[in-house]
């Protein structure tokens, strides 16, 4: 039996056999403004509210004031969750932060975190100066460490332009380094345009280990309640 962690993105879990695999590392990849941060915040917020699974949001660049303000637009009150000790935000300047794992581990244990978001992982590969061997090694280490924490992980990756529709076609990378998508258990892509005129946006599950998932693009929208699957 594979244990599932619901994303709580309305309509999405039924496309992935009920949810993300517990303790898996999931990559959310997309161009600018495709909804990576919104998906991540919704995943944390609903996980806390609906299933009492505390959250950790790690960022290498975001100002959390902005982020928490952006979330308010969707009525997600992270200030309250932070005060209640249910969600914690960790800002890392990677080059000044050699103890990222130690810091994360402290917070995960202290706050009994079950859902971790790293938005985005792209800076991580820059830390290793785009050295493919080191990126692979360090990312593998990070993924293994996170899995050992009994957390389900969501990583976002920025790509320029639209995500390619087929990971195997050699049509371009799904992350800055083109490596993380092979190590992650899951790759989900977000698209700014709907496919075949259906919906104004789309989401697609390119791979999800241990899961019979929908293969094609799924019409999706972002509205005042956050992200939602159409149809
Ligand atoms: N209230 C809203 N109603 C409809 N769409 C919205 C609303 N708020 C934001 N959006 C859409 O969501 C987009 C931002 O989503 P998000 O910040 O999650 O993108 P992202 O993929 O994280 O982008 P980036 O790569 O720049 O970080 C906006 O560009 C806009 O199109
Ligand atoms: Mg973002």
PDB file of C-alpha atoms in Angstrom, residues 63-223:
ATOM      1  CA  UNK A  63      10.913  38.425   1.136  1.00  0.00           C
ATOM      2  CA  UNK A  64       8.428  36.682   3.369  1.00  0.00           C
ATOM      3  CA  UNK A  65       6.425  39.873   3.911  1.00  0.00           C
ATOM      4  CA  UNK A  66       5.633  39.907   0.214  1.00  0.00           C
ATOM      5  CA  UNK A  67       4.886  36.226   0.144  1.00  0.00           C
ATOM      6  CA  UNK A  68       2.576  36.319   3.157  1.00  0.00           C
ATOM      7  CA  UNK A  69       0.869  39.366   1.636  1.00  0.00           C
ATOM      8  CA  UNK A  70       0.399  37.566  -1.685  1.00  0.00           C
ATOM      9  CA  UNK A  71      -1.174  34.622   0.141  1.00  0.00           C
ATOM     10  CA  UNK A  72      -3.702  36.925   1.838  1.00  0.00           C
ATOM     11  CA  UNK A  73      -5.229  37.611  -1.580  1.00  0.00           C
ATOM     12  CA  UNK A  74      -6.452  34.005  -1.474  1.00  0.00           C
ATOM     13  CA  UNK A  75      -7.549  34.289   2.167  1.00  0.00           C
ATOM     14  CA  UNK A  76      -4.664  32.152   3.371  1.00  0.00           C
ATOM     15  CA  UNK A  77      -3.636  33.631   6.701  1.00  0.00           C
ATOM     16  CA  UNK A  78      -0.052  32.448   7.161  1.00  0.00           C
ATOM     17  CA  UNK A  79       0.617  35.071   9.815  1.00  0.00           C
ATOM     18  CA  UNK A  80      -1.865  33.288  12.056  1.00  0.00           C
ATOM     19  CA  UNK A  81      -0.443  29.840  11.256  1.00  0.00           C
ATOM     20  CA  UNK A  82       3.053  31.107  11.980  1.00  0.00           C
ATOM     21  CA  UNK A  83       1.954  32.480  15.373  1.00  0.00           C
ATOM     22  CA  UNK A  84       0.289  29.154  16.154  1.00  0.00           C
ATOM     23  CA  UNK A  85       3.513  27.311  15.313  1.00  0.00           C
ATOM     24  CA  UNK A  86       1.924  25.430  12.446  1.00  0.00           C
ATOM     25  CA  UNK A  87       3.933  26.933   9.626  1.00  0.00           C
ATOM     26  CA  UNK A  88       7.496  28.166   9.654  1.00  0.00           C
ATOM     27  CA  UNK A  89       9.418  30.202   7.084  1.00  0.00           C
ATOM     28  CA  UNK A  90      13.133  29.802   6.540  1.00  0.00           C
ATOM     29  CA  UNK A  91      15.065  32.230   4.428  1.00  0.00           C
ATOM     30  CA  UNK A  92      18.480  31.127   3.223  1.00  0.00           C
ATOM     31  CA  UNK A  93      21.197  33.006   1.522  1.00  0.00           C
ATOM     32  CA  UNK A  94      22.833  29.857   0.186  1.00  0.00           C
ATOM     33  CA  UNK A  95      26.348  31.131  -0.122  1.00  0.00           C
ATOM     34  CA  UNK A  96      26.296  32.292   3.494  1.00  0.00           C
ATOM     35  CA  UNK A  97      24.468  29.244   4.748  1.00  0.00           C
ATOM     36  CA  UNK A  98      26.572  26.118   4.965  1.00  0.00           C
ATOM     37  CA  UNK A  99      24.223  24.489   7.471  1.00  0.00           C
ATOM     38  CA  UNK A 100      21.003  24.440   5.502  1.00  0.00           C
ATOM     39  CA  UNK A 101      20.275  20.828   6.365  1.00  0.00           C
ATOM     40  CA  UNK A 102      20.950  21.310  10.067  1.00  0.00           C
ATOM     41  CA  UNK A 103      18.678  24.353  10.137  1.00  0.00           C
ATOM     42  CA  UNK A 104      15.917  22.558   8.297  1.00  0.00           C
ATOM     43  CA  UNK A 105      16.220  19.549  10.551  1.00  0.00           C
ATOM     44  CA  UNK A 106      15.931  21.721  13.666  1.00  0.00           C
ATOM     45  CA  UNK A 107      12.773  23.366  12.386  1.00  0.00           C
ATOM     46  CA  UNK A 108      11.238  20.113  11.142  1.00  0.00           C
ATOM     47  CA  UNK A 109      11.698  18.543  14.554  1.00  0.00           C
ATOM     48  CA  UNK A 110      10.728  21.593  16.587  1.00  0.00           C
ATOM     49  CA  UNK A 111       7.531  22.244  14.630  1.00  0.00           C
ATOM     50  CA  UNK A 112       6.747  18.614  13.777  1.00  0.00           C
ATOM     51  CA  UNK A 113       6.737  19.514  10.088  1.00  0.00           C
ATOM     52  CA  UNK A 114       5.204  17.087   7.591  1.00  0.00           C
ATOM     53  CA  UNK A 115       5.154  19.195   4.417  1.00  0.00           C
ATOM     54  CA  UNK A 116       8.219  21.004   3.115  1.00  0.00           C
ATOM     55  CA  UNK A 117       8.347  23.466   0.238  1.00  0.00           C
ATOM     56  CA  UNK A 118      11.560  24.791  -1.286  1.00  0.00           C
ATOM     57  CA  UNK A 119      10.698  27.684  -3.604  1.00  0.00           C
ATOM     58  CA  UNK A 120      12.795  27.582  -5.661  1.00  0.00           C
ATOM     59  CA  UNK A 121      15.500  24.957  -6.004  1.00  0.00           C
ATOM     60  CA  UNK A 122      17.083  26.793  -8.951  1.00  0.00           C
ATOM     61  CA  UNK A 123      19.451  28.759  -6.733  1.00  0.00           C
ATOM     62  CA  UNK A 124      20.612  25.474  -5.263  1.00  0.00           C
ATOM     63  CA  UNK A 125      22.263  24.484  -8.521  1.00  0.00           C
ATOM     64  CA  UNK A 126      23.863  27.903  -8.811  1.00  0.00           C
ATOM     65  CA  UNK A 127      25.450  27.229  -5.426  1.00  0.00           C
ATOM     66  CA  UNK A 128      27.437  24.494  -7.072  1.00  0.00           C
ATOM     67  CA  UNK A 129      28.446  26.671  -9.992  1.00  0.00           C
ATOM     68  CA  UNK A 130      26.531  24.524 -12.450  1.00  0.00           C
ATOM     69  CA  UNK A 131      28.960  21.678 -11.864  1.00  0.00           C
ATOM     70  CA  UNK A 132      26.773  18.764 -12.972  1.00  0.00           C
ATOM     71  CA  UNK A 133      28.552  16.151 -10.885  1.00  0.00           C
ATOM     72  CA  UNK A 134      28.309  18.180  -7.668  1.00  0.00           C
ATOM     73  CA  UNK A 135      24.706  19.172  -8.302  1.00  0.00           C
ATOM     74  CA  UNK A 136      23.742  15.540  -8.712  1.00  0.00           C
ATOM     75  CA  UNK A 137      25.671  14.488  -5.627  1.00  0.00           C
ATOM     76  CA  UNK A 138      24.465  17.340  -3.410  1.00  0.00           C
ATOM     77  CA  UNK A 139      20.881  17.164  -4.584  1.00  0.00           C
ATOM     78  CA  UNK A 140      20.823  13.423  -4.037  1.00  0.00           C
ATOM     79  CA  UNK A 141      22.097  14.027  -0.505  1.00  0.00           C
ATOM     80  CA  UNK A 142      19.465  16.697   0.122  1.00  0.00           C
ATOM     81  CA  UNK A 143      16.666  14.479  -1.218  1.00  0.00           C
ATOM     82  CA  UNK A 144      17.757  11.558   0.941  1.00  0.00           C
ATOM     83  CA  UNK A 145      18.028  13.763   4.002  1.00  0.00           C
ATOM     84  CA  UNK A 146      14.542  15.183   3.442  1.00  0.00           C
ATOM     85  CA  UNK A 147      13.015  11.741   2.988  1.00  0.00           C
ATOM     86  CA  UNK A 148      14.557  10.645   6.278  1.00  0.00           C
ATOM     87  CA  UNK A 149      12.718  13.470   8.035  1.00  0.00           C
ATOM     88  CA  UNK A 150       9.381  11.811   7.324  1.00  0.00           C
ATOM     89  CA  UNK A 151       8.250  14.783   5.249  1.00  0.00           C
ATOM     90  CA  UNK A 152       6.682  15.104   1.820  1.00  0.00           C
ATOM     91  CA  UNK A 153       8.675  17.549  -0.265  1.00  0.00           C
ATOM     92  CA  UNK A 154       7.625  20.002  -2.944  1.00  0.00           C
ATOM     93  CA  UNK A 155      10.375  21.765  -4.883  1.00  0.00           C
ATOM     94  CA  UNK A 156       9.780  24.410  -7.490  1.00  0.00           C
ATOM     95  CA  UNK A 157      12.011  24.987 -10.490  1.00  0.00           C
ATOM     96  CA  UNK A 158      11.997  27.965 -12.783  1.00  0.00           C
ATOM     97  CA  UNK A 159      12.470  27.439 -16.454  1.00  0.00           C
ATOM     98  CA  UNK A 160      12.532  30.089 -19.118  1.00  0.00           C
ATOM     99  CA  UNK A 161       9.649  30.040 -21.535  1.00  0.00           C
ATOM    100  CA  UNK A 162       7.076  27.264 -21.617  1.00  0.00           C
ATOM    101  CA  UNK A 163       7.772  23.843 -20.141  1.00  0.00           C
ATOM    102  CA  UNK A 164       8.361  21.291 -22.881  1.00  0.00           C
ATOM    103  CA  UNK A 165       5.490  18.868 -23.196  1.00  0.00           C
ATOM    104  CA  UNK A 166       7.666  15.787 -23.312  1.00  0.00           C
ATOM    105  CA  UNK A 167      10.552  15.209 -20.918  1.00  0.00           C
ATOM    106  CA  UNK A 168      12.006  12.410 -23.034  1.00  0.00           C
ATOM    107  CA  UNK A 169      12.054  14.235 -26.351  1.00  0.00           C
ATOM    108  CA  UNK A 170      15.185  16.205 -25.596  1.00  0.00           C
ATOM    109  CA  UNK A 171      13.064  19.300 -25.977  1.00  0.00           C
ATOM    110  CA  UNK A 172      14.721  21.172 -23.127  1.00  0.00           C
ATOM    111  CA  UNK A 173      15.210  21.018 -19.389  1.00  0.00           C
ATOM    112  CA  UNK A 174      12.666  21.169 -16.613  1.00  0.00           C
ATOM    113  CA  UNK A 175      15.045  22.809 -14.200  1.00  0.00           C
ATOM    114  CA  UNK A 176      17.981  25.131 -14.449  1.00  0.00           C
ATOM    115  CA  UNK A 177      20.459  22.287 -14.375  1.00  0.00           C
ATOM    116  CA  UNK A 178      18.511  19.579 -16.193  1.00  0.00           C
ATOM    117  CA  UNK A 179      19.455  17.087 -13.456  1.00  0.00           C
ATOM    118  CA  UNK A 180      16.954  17.468 -10.637  1.00  0.00           C
ATOM    119  CA  UNK A 181      14.049  16.222 -12.758  1.00  0.00           C
ATOM    120  CA  UNK A 182      15.758  12.850 -13.028  1.00  0.00           C
ATOM    121  CA  UNK A 183      16.367  12.486  -9.308  1.00  0.00           C
ATOM    122  CA  UNK A 184      12.942  13.719  -8.154  1.00  0.00           C
ATOM    123  CA  UNK A 185      10.207  11.087  -7.746  1.00  0.00           C
ATOM    124  CA  UNK A 186       7.713  13.334  -9.473  1.00  0.00           C
ATOM    125  CA  UNK A 187       7.769  16.012 -12.144  1.00  0.00           C
ATOM    126  CA  UNK A 188       4.710  18.218 -12.545  1.00  0.00           C
ATOM    127  CA  UNK A 189       4.756  21.020 -15.113  1.00  0.00           C
ATOM    128  CA  UNK A 190       2.659  24.173 -15.056  1.00  0.00           C
ATOM    129  CA  UNK A 191       1.678  25.957 -18.251  1.00  0.00           C
ATOM    130  CA  UNK A 192       0.524  29.524 -18.850  1.00  0.00           C
ATOM    131  CA  UNK A 193      -1.682  28.571 -21.750  1.00  0.00           C
ATOM    132  CA  UNK A 194      -4.481  26.066 -21.930  1.00  0.00           C
ATOM    133  CA  UNK A 195      -4.216  23.193 -24.380  1.00  0.00           C
ATOM    134  CA  UNK A 196      -6.595  23.043 -27.332  1.00  0.00           C
ATOM    135  CA  UNK A 197      -8.549  26.049 -26.113  1.00  0.00           C
ATOM    136  CA  UNK A 198      -9.567  24.272 -22.912  1.00  0.00           C
ATOM    137  CA  UNK A 199      -8.959  26.374 -19.819  1.00  0.00           C
ATOM    138  CA  UNK A 200      -6.665  29.362 -19.537  1.00  0.00           C
ATOM    139  CA  UNK A 201      -3.831  27.327 -18.021  1.00  0.00           C
ATOM    140  CA  UNK A 202      -2.734  23.714 -17.741  1.00  0.00           C
ATOM    141  CA  UNK A 203      -0.976  21.350 -15.354  1.00  0.00           C
ATOM    142  CA  UNK A 204       0.674  18.102 -16.380  1.00  0.00           C
ATOM    143  CA  UNK A 205       2.127  15.165 -14.505  1.00  0.00           C
ATOM    144  CA  UNK A 206       5.175  14.072 -16.474  1.00  0.00           C
ATOM    145  CA  UNK A 207       6.222  11.384 -14.063  1.00  0.00           C
ATOM    146  CA  UNK A 208       5.215  10.147 -10.645  1.00  0.00           C
ATOM    147  CA  UNK A 209       6.856   7.043  -9.316  1.00  0.00           C
ATOM    148  CA  UNK A 210       4.566   4.319  -7.960  1.00  0.00           C
ATOM    149  CA  UNK A 211       1.541   6.100  -9.384  1.00  0.00           C
ATOM    150  CA  UNK A 212      -0.910   5.541 -12.218  1.00  0.00           C
ATOM    151  CA  UNK A 213      -1.466   9.181 -13.121  1.00  0.00           C
ATOM    152  CA  UNK A 214      -3.168  11.124 -15.882  1.00  0.00           C
ATOM    153  CA  UNK A 215      -0.663  11.542 -18.715  1.00  0.00           C
ATOM    154  CA  UNK A 216      -1.862  14.502 -20.743  1.00  0.00           C
ATOM    155  CA  UNK A 217      -2.236  18.194 -19.934  1.00  0.00           C
ATOM    156  CA  UNK A 218      -5.091  18.967 -17.544  1.00  0.00           C
ATOM    157  CA  UNK A 219      -6.960  22.292 -17.841  1.00  0.00           C
ATOM    158  CA  UNK A 220      -6.405  24.406 -14.742  1.00  0.00           C
ATOM    159  CA  UNK A 221      -7.139  27.921 -13.592  1.00  0.00           C
ATOM    160  CA  UNK A 222      -6.042  30.368 -10.929  1.00  0.00           C
ATOM    161  CA  UNK A 223      -8.793  32.440  -9.386  1.00  0.00           C
TER     162      UNK A 223
END
